[in-house]
Amino acid sequence: MSIELMQMSRGNNSYKPPGLTIHEALRLSTDLPRLDREVLLSHTLGQDRVFLMAHAEMKLTPHQLKRYRDFLARATKHEPIAYIVGRREFYGRDFSVGPGVLIPRHETELIVEVTISRMKNMELRIKDQKRKNNFQQRSPANIQHSPRVAVIDVGTGSGAIIISLAKEFSSRSGLQTSRFSFFATDISPKALTYARKNARRHQVNKQIRFSACDLLRTIEKKLSAFDEVFIIANLPYLSPALYRSVAPNVRRYEPKEALVSGRDGLAHYRRLLNTLNILHTHGLKVHFFLEISPEQTDLFPAFFADIAPGSPFSIYPDLAGKPRVIDGSL
């Protein structure tokens, strides 16, 4: 009989089966960031990161250890952690992602925050208009209808932005909220598959209309039914030079077509703004929210002077203090 079996047969409670504990497993592949190792081990065990801390001495089974080592090996070769685990947290929610769809960045949460702020201001305007209408009930000719507003995520990718917006407002009650109609477009069928899946997961699939198209092409005519439109766009904005400097996990795995835009990184936004100008000339009030690369900040005054002269815009910094989101109107 082996020593281990003899110890077990004698009721020796100090016996520990061979294998690594959670604490020991997290010390593997230390060239990877600690957070990445925790995410991968949490995914391996089907538990959250709090579980890892609370059960640091728990032994991994041979199957769990093998699976975890496989994940570490993939991450060491620069495969994005989000692709390995099949999800990414964004604005407090999990979104399914995979090869062929851009991984949502935490920096992009700023565009959601700025847009929500503007939409809430719109709600206040609608409420105020409703109060005025109530006072003017004796004179129906003077009553103005509440504005109908289209909220459109152009190049939606995984759907993280539009779903976050729809979740924020779909749970709110009242006439003013019903005036928001949500749309999302993307030229990639694979991205739209993920976006629709995420919308179902977060129970807003009935509120969002998804369209496969380049920018606004297939929904442009539908916008004549609205008074105002909110355009949210995290389009490709890297120049080829900037793309060469991005991290290996981005360059090797994420779709290049979702990152690079012409010689200066502004080709997609140039086309989008031209389309928005046309909508504006047809009487539509346009608000736009664009995510940009901090390196492009100096290009935008001339950019707007050329495409949308006289249009007011502001630039908001992200948590790192870098210019990240443009808020403007036509």
Tab-separated table of C-alpha atoms in Angstrom:
chain	number	residue	atom	x	y	z
A	1	MET	CA	0.000	0.000	0.000
A	2	SER	CA	1.316	3.459	-0.849
A	3	ILE	CA	2.093	5.978	1.891
A	4	GLU	CA	-0.773	8.190	0.665
A	5	LEU	CA	-3.309	5.339	0.905
A	6	MET	CA	-1.952	4.289	4.304
A	7	GLN	CA	-2.415	7.846	5.570
A	8	MET	CA	-5.970	7.924	4.233
A	9	SER	CA	-6.805	4.526	5.743
A	10	ARG	CA	-5.579	5.718	9.142
A	11	GLY	CA	-7.858	8.752	9.000
A	12	ASN	CA	-4.961	11.171	8.638
A	13	ASN	CA	-6.777	14.439	7.934
A	14	SER	CA	-3.511	16.161	6.956
A	15	TYR	CA	-3.401	14.217	3.682
A	16	LYS	CA	-3.657	16.437	0.575
A	17	PRO	CA	-4.127	14.970	-2.906
A	18	PRO	CA	-1.612	16.029	-5.536
A	19	GLY	CA	-2.442	19.100	-7.637
A	20	LEU	CA	-2.316	22.869	-7.513
A	21	THR	CA	-4.391	25.087	-5.285
A	22	ILE	CA	-6.105	28.204	-6.659
A	23	HIS	CA	-3.394	30.278	-5.002
A	24	GLU	CA	-0.651	28.238	-6.682
A	25	ALA	CA	-2.420	28.208	-10.054
A	26	LEU	CA	-2.542	32.008	-10.065
A	27	ARG	CA	1.260	32.027	-9.828
A	28	LEU	CA	1.594	30.346	-13.220
A	29	SER	CA	2.468	32.429	-16.306
A	30	THR	CA	3.465	35.462	-14.283
A	31	ASP	CA	4.345	37.295	-17.505
A	32	LEU	CA	0.584	37.788	-17.888
A	33	PRO	CA	-1.105	40.454	-15.761
A	34	ARG	CA	-2.586	39.142	-12.516
A	35	LEU	CA	-6.075	40.308	-13.542
A	36	ASP	CA	-5.891	38.277	-16.762
A	37	ARG	CA	-4.918	35.158	-14.822
A	38	GLU	CA	-7.795	35.689	-12.407
A	39	VAL	CA	-10.289	36.129	-15.252
A	40	LEU	CA	-9.049	32.964	-16.956
A	41	LEU	CA	-9.141	30.902	-13.770
A	42	SER	CA	-12.595	32.239	-12.902
A	43	HIS	CA	-13.758	31.185	-16.354
A	44	THR	CA	-12.170	27.765	-15.897
A	45	LEU	CA	-13.989	27.161	-12.628
A	46	GLY	CA	-17.254	28.876	-13.579
A	47	GLN	CA	-16.902	31.152	-10.559
A	48	ASP	CA	-16.332	34.853	-9.993
A	49	ARG	CA	-13.056	36.392	-8.820
A	50	VAL	CA	-14.350	36.743	-5.258
A	51	PHE	CA	-14.576	32.944	-5.139
A	52	LEU	CA	-10.861	32.707	-5.960
A	53	MET	CA	-9.927	34.818	-2.965
A	54	ALA	CA	-12.311	33.012	-0.635
A	55	HIS	CA	-11.120	29.535	-1.692
A	56	ALA	CA	-7.422	30.104	-2.310
A	57	GLU	CA	-6.480	26.659	-0.927
A	58	MET	CA	-8.973	24.688	-3.009
A	59	LYS	CA	-7.348	22.100	-5.272
A	60	LEU	CA	-7.952	22.148	-9.007
A	61	THR	CA	-8.905	18.849	-10.625
A	62	PRO	CA	-6.576	17.568	-13.362
A	63	HIS	CA	-9.174	18.534	-15.980
A	64	GLN	CA	-9.492	22.063	-14.572
A	65	LEU	CA	-5.742	22.506	-14.431
A	66	LYS	CA	-5.302	21.362	-18.026
A	67	ARG	CA	-8.054	23.672	-19.230
A	68	TYR	CA	-6.551	26.598	-17.312
A	69	ARG	CA	-3.075	25.916	-18.718
A	70	ASP	CA	-4.555	25.851	-22.226
A	71	PHE	CA	-6.127	29.253	-21.632
A	72	LEU	CA	-2.826	30.628	-20.310
A	73	ALA	CA	-1.001	29.338	-23.384
A	74	ARG	CA	-3.477	31.083	-25.694
A	75	ALA	CA	-3.188	34.337	-23.738
A	76	THR	CA	0.622	34.138	-23.826
A	77	LYS	CA	0.346	34.110	-27.628
A	78	HIS	CA	-1.550	37.426	-27.356
A	79	GLU	CA	-5.053	36.081	-27.993
A	80	PRO	CA	-7.397	38.584	-26.302
A	81	ILE	CA	-8.757	37.450	-22.961
A	82	ALA	CA	-12.253	38.493	-24.067
A	83	TYR	CA	-12.106	36.093	-27.024
A	84	ILE	CA	-10.874	33.239	-24.826
A	85	VAL	CA	-13.680	33.609	-22.278
A	86	GLY	CA	-16.230	34.747	-24.890
A	87	ARG	CA	-17.360	37.873	-23.097
A	88	ARG	CA	-16.410	41.391	-22.039
A	89	GLU	CA	-17.861	43.608	-19.321
A	90	PHE	CA	-19.073	46.993	-20.513
A	91	TYR	CA	-21.033	49.592	-18.562
A	92	GLY	CA	-21.717	47.076	-15.788
A	93	ARG	CA	-23.001	44.310	-18.066
A	94	ASP	CA	-21.493	41.271	-19.776
A	95	PHE	CA	-21.487	41.153	-23.568
A	96	SER	CA	-20.719	38.160	-25.754
A	97	VAL	CA	-17.790	38.703	-28.107
A	98	GLY	CA	-15.650	36.567	-30.373
A	99	PRO	CA	-13.372	36.648	-33.408
A	100	GLY	CA	-14.695	39.014	-36.046
A	101	VAL	CA	-16.219	41.535	-33.650
A	102	LEU	CA	-14.394	44.422	-31.987
A	103	ILE	CA	-13.981	44.044	-28.222
A	104	PRO	CA	-15.719	46.871	-26.304
A	105	ARG	CA	-13.266	49.106	-24.456
A	106	HIS	CA	-13.863	50.716	-21.084
A	107	GLU	CA	-12.903	54.067	-22.643
A	108	THR	CA	-15.983	53.764	-24.848
A	109	GLU	CA	-18.236	53.879	-21.779
A	110	LEU	CA	-17.736	57.658	-21.892
A	111	ILE	CA	-19.739	57.941	-25.120
A	112	VAL	CA	-22.617	56.158	-23.369
A	113	GLU	CA	-22.443	58.548	-20.415
A	114	VAL	CA	-22.385	61.656	-22.614
A	115	THR	CA	-25.277	60.377	-24.745
A	116	ILE	CA	-27.372	59.462	-21.682
A	117	SER	CA	-26.860	62.970	-20.338
A	118	ARG	CA	-28.128	64.485	-23.594
A	119	MET	CA	-31.076	62.079	-23.757
A	120	LYS	CA	-32.087	62.994	-20.214
A	121	ASN	CA	-31.979	66.653	-21.210
A	122	MET	CA	-34.257	65.713	-24.093
A	123	GLU	CA	-36.642	64.046	-21.629
A	124	LEU	CA	-36.788	67.244	-19.597
A	125	ARG	CA	-37.594	69.223	-22.748
A	126	ILE	CA	-40.389	66.787	-23.609
A	127	LYS	CA	-41.806	66.964	-20.086
A	128	ASP	CA	-41.710	70.738	-20.231
A	129	GLN	CA	-43.476	70.692	-23.594
A	130	LYS	CA	-46.111	68.341	-22.207
A	131	ARG	CA	-46.800	70.758	-19.335
A	132	LYS	CA	-47.166	73.625	-21.806
A	133	ASN	CA	-49.559	71.542	-23.888
A	134	ASN	CA	-51.687	70.868	-20.814
A	135	PHE	CA	-51.957	74.603	-20.174
A	136	GLN	CA	-52.910	75.211	-23.793
A	137	GLN	CA	-55.682	72.618	-24.016
A	138	ARG	CA	-58.290	75.284	-24.729
A	139	SER	CA	-56.377	76.295	-27.850
A	140	PRO	CA	-55.439	73.085	-29.733
A	141	ALA	CA	-53.936	75.029	-32.622
A	142	ASN	CA	-51.132	76.192	-30.343
A	143	ILE	CA	-50.256	72.722	-29.008
A	144	GLN	CA	-46.914	71.343	-30.185
A	145	HIS	CA	-46.303	67.617	-30.356
A	146	SER	CA	-43.411	66.052	-28.441
A	147	PRO	CA	-40.401	65.506	-30.713
A	148	ARG	CA	-39.890	62.040	-32.127
A	149	VAL	CA	-36.257	61.040	-31.599
A	150	ALA	CA	-34.236	58.319	-33.344
A	151	VAL	CA	-31.207	57.016	-31.416
A	152	ILE	CA	-28.808	55.285	-33.812
A	153	ASP	CA	-25.615	53.392	-33.061
A	154	VAL	CA	-23.639	53.414	-36.321
A	155	GLY	CA	-21.165	50.524	-36.575
A	156	THR	CA	-22.648	48.827	-33.529
A	157	GLY	CA	-20.226	45.864	-33.323
A	158	SER	CA	-21.235	43.760	-30.311
A	159	GLY	CA	-24.132	46.152	-29.633
A	160	ALA	CA	-22.669	47.263	-26.300
A	161	ILE	CA	-23.425	50.972	-26.803
A	162	ILE	CA	-27.005	50.806	-28.100
A	163	ILE	CA	-27.956	48.053	-25.653
A	164	SER	CA	-26.605	50.100	-22.732
A	165	LEU	CA	-28.679	53.074	-23.906
A	166	ALA	CA	-31.813	51.001	-24.467
A	167	LYS	CA	-31.473	49.386	-21.012
A	168	GLU	CA	-31.169	52.820	-19.434
A	169	PHE	CA	-34.349	54.148	-21.028
A	170	SER	CA	-36.530	51.082	-21.656
A	171	SER	CA	-37.119	50.676	-17.925
A	172	ARG	CA	-38.261	54.272	-17.577
A	173	SER	CA	-41.951	55.040	-17.798
A	174	GLY	CA	-43.945	57.876	-19.272
A	175	LEU	CA	-44.832	59.408	-22.616
A	176	GLN	CA	-41.466	61.116	-23.010
A	177	THR	CA	-39.541	57.831	-23.010
A	178	SER	CA	-41.693	56.290	-25.724
A	179	ARG	CA	-40.497	59.035	-28.050
A	180	PHE	CA	-37.066	57.370	-28.313
A	181	SER	CA	-36.684	54.789	-31.078
A	182	PHE	CA	-33.481	52.740	-31.078
A	183	PHE	CA	-31.582	51.633	-34.182
A	184	ALA	CA	-28.205	49.983	-34.802
A	185	THR	CA	-26.297	49.378	-38.030
A	186	ASP	CA	-23.197	47.453	-38.987
A	187	ILE	CA	-21.686	46.327	-42.264
A	188	SER	CA	-20.465	43.052	-40.701
A	189	PRO	CA	-22.980	40.157	-40.530
A	190	LYS	CA	-20.875	38.508	-37.840
A	191	ALA	CA	-20.971	41.628	-35.675
A	192	LEU	CA	-24.743	41.873	-36.049
A	193	THR	CA	-25.082	38.239	-34.975
A	194	TYR	CA	-23.338	39.096	-31.711
A	195	ALA	CA	-25.307	42.337	-31.328
A	196	ARG	CA	-28.664	40.598	-31.721
A	197	LYS	CA	-27.566	37.849	-29.325
A	198	ASN	CA	-26.562	40.439	-26.732
A	199	ALA	CA	-29.828	42.337	-27.188
A	200	ARG	CA	-31.779	39.144	-26.464
A	201	ARG	CA	-29.586	38.413	-23.469
A	202	HIS	CA	-30.301	41.854	-21.998
A	203	GLN	CA	-33.983	41.762	-23.015
A	204	VAL	CA	-34.010	44.813	-25.295
A	205	ASN	CA	-34.198	42.974	-28.634
A	206	LYS	CA	-37.754	44.250	-29.159
A	207	GLN	CA	-36.687	47.859	-28.606
A	208	ILE	CA	-33.747	47.909	-31.071
A	209	ARG	CA	-33.999	47.595	-34.845
A	210	PHE	CA	-30.768	46.201	-36.312
A	211	SER	CA	-29.813	46.791	-39.948
A	212	ALA	CA	-26.998	45.363	-42.051
A	213	CYS	CA	-25.637	48.322	-43.984
A	214	ASP	CA	-22.765	50.722	-44.527
A	215	LEU	CA	-23.213	53.597	-42.073
A	216	LEU	CA	-26.859	54.799	-42.483
A	217	ARG	CA	-27.574	53.593	-45.989
A	218	THR	CA	-30.617	51.349	-45.450
A	219	ILE	CA	-32.293	53.425	-42.726
A	220	GLU	CA	-31.652	56.930	-44.037
A	221	LYS	CA	-35.128	57.192	-45.630
A	222	LYS	CA	-36.816	56.047	-42.421
A	223	LEU	CA	-35.482	59.077	-40.577
A	224	SER	CA	-37.952	61.404	-42.268
A	225	ALA	CA	-40.480	60.174	-39.675
A	226	PHE	CA	-38.442	61.784	-36.869
A	227	ASP	CA	-37.853	65.325	-35.683
A	228	GLU	CA	-34.433	64.789	-34.165
A	229	VAL	CA	-31.761	62.119	-34.348
A	230	PHE	CA	-28.985	61.095	-31.979
A	231	ILE	CA	-26.069	59.530	-33.864
A	232	ILE	CA	-23.612	57.541	-31.745
A	233	ALA	CA	-20.571	56.240	-33.588
A	234	ASN	CA	-17.458	54.382	-32.527
A	235	LEU	CA	-16.276	53.876	-36.097
A	236	PRO	CA	-12.801	52.855	-37.274
A	237	TYR	CA	-10.525	55.805	-36.524
A	238	LEU	CA	-6.926	54.646	-36.725
A	239	SER	CA	-4.523	55.709	-39.433
A	240	PRO	CA	-2.215	52.996	-40.816
A	241	ALA	CA	0.647	54.535	-38.809
A	242	LEU	CA	-1.312	54.337	-35.545
A	243	TYR	CA	-2.463	50.822	-36.338
A	244	ARG	CA	1.137	49.639	-36.591
A	245	SER	CA	1.703	50.813	-33.018
A	246	VAL	CA	-1.241	49.035	-31.374
A	247	ALA	CA	-0.771	46.069	-29.055
A	248	PRO	CA	-0.093	42.646	-30.634
A	249	ASN	CA	-3.333	41.172	-29.284
A	250	VAL	CA	-5.280	43.861	-31.179
A	251	ARG	CA	-3.272	43.708	-34.406
A	252	ARG	CA	-3.207	39.905	-34.629
A	253	TYR	CA	-6.763	39.058	-33.607
A	254	GLU	CA	-9.275	41.912	-33.828
A	255	PRO	CA	-10.805	42.823	-37.226
A	256	LYS	CA	-8.640	45.400	-38.982
A	257	GLU	CA	-11.640	46.742	-40.887
A	258	ALA	CA	-13.152	47.814	-37.539
A	259	LEU	CA	-10.034	49.790	-36.630
A	260	VAL	CA	-8.409	51.468	-39.645
A	261	SER	CA	-10.004	54.270	-41.649
A	262	GLY	CA	-8.135	55.756	-44.599
A	263	ARG	CA	-4.828	57.580	-44.589
A	264	ASP	CA	-5.643	59.894	-41.669
A	265	GLY	CA	-8.055	57.674	-39.721
A	266	LEU	CA	-11.031	59.924	-40.509
A	267	ALA	CA	-12.413	58.435	-43.728
A	268	HIS	CA	-15.454	56.845	-42.032
A	269	TYR	CA	-16.281	59.963	-40.015
A	270	ARG	CA	-15.897	62.125	-43.109
A	271	ARG	CA	-18.499	60.038	-44.935
A	272	LEU	CA	-20.792	59.960	-41.898
A	273	LEU	CA	-20.706	63.745	-41.397
A	274	ASN	CA	-21.456	64.303	-45.075
A	275	THR	CA	-24.562	62.122	-44.692
A	276	LEU	CA	-25.610	63.952	-41.527
A	277	ASN	CA	-25.264	67.270	-43.350
A	278	ILE	CA	-27.702	66.039	-45.970
A	279	LEU	CA	-30.174	64.966	-43.281
A	280	HIS	CA	-29.842	68.375	-41.648
A	281	THR	CA	-30.562	70.222	-44.894
A	282	HIS	CA	-33.794	68.212	-45.097
A	283	GLY	CA	-34.912	69.695	-41.781
A	284	LEU	CA	-33.715	67.072	-39.310
A	285	LYS	CA	-32.060	68.228	-36.098
A	286	VAL	CA	-28.920	66.105	-35.656
A	287	HIS	CA	-26.902	65.455	-32.491
A	288	PHE	CA	-23.766	63.353	-32.881
A	289	PHE	CA	-21.405	61.628	-30.476
A	290	LEU	CA	-18.161	60.292	-31.904
A	291	GLU	CA	-15.335	58.372	-30.275
A	292	ILE	CA	-11.920	59.485	-31.538
A	293	SER	CA	-8.258	58.712	-31.029
A	294	PRO	CA	-6.552	61.286	-28.743
A	295	GLU	CA	-3.896	61.784	-31.434
A	296	GLN	CA	-6.559	63.206	-33.770
A	297	THR	CA	-7.676	66.076	-31.556
A	298	ASP	CA	-5.784	68.743	-33.492
A	299	LEU	CA	-7.315	67.560	-36.776
A	300	PHE	CA	-10.943	68.153	-35.839
A	301	PRO	CA	-11.222	71.974	-35.963
A	302	ALA	CA	-10.209	71.907	-39.633
A	303	PHE	CA	-12.242	68.739	-40.161
A	304	PHE	CA	-15.466	70.391	-39.006
A	305	ALA	CA	-14.666	73.693	-40.684
A	306	ASP	CA	-14.492	71.798	-43.958
A	307	ILE	CA	-17.442	69.429	-43.578
A	308	ALA	CA	-19.786	71.125	-41.110
A	309	PRO	CA	-18.785	74.795	-40.856
A	310	GLY	CA	-20.274	76.637	-37.909
A	311	SER	CA	-21.401	73.471	-36.133
A	312	PRO	CA	-20.741	73.627	-32.372
A	313	PHE	CA	-18.903	70.733	-30.783
A	314	SER	CA	-17.196	69.798	-27.519
A	315	ILE	CA	-14.514	67.229	-26.765
A	316	TYR	CA	-14.674	65.185	-23.553
A	317	PRO	CA	-11.693	63.436	-21.923
A	318	ASP	CA	-11.770	59.848	-20.699
A	319	LEU	CA	-10.737	58.744	-17.206
A	320	ALA	CA	-7.089	58.905	-18.265
A	321	GLY	CA	-7.558	62.553	-19.222
A	322	LYS	CA	-7.203	61.855	-22.951
A	323	PRO	CA	-9.593	63.465	-25.477
A	324	ARG	CA	-12.029	60.703	-26.369
A	325	VAL	CA	-15.580	61.779	-27.310
A	326	ILE	CA	-16.871	64.566	-29.549
A	327	ASP	CA	-20.346	65.892	-28.819
A	328	GLY	CA	-21.748	68.087	-31.572
A	329	SER	CA	-24.899	69.092	-33.420
A	330	LEU	CA	-26.142	70.231	-36.811
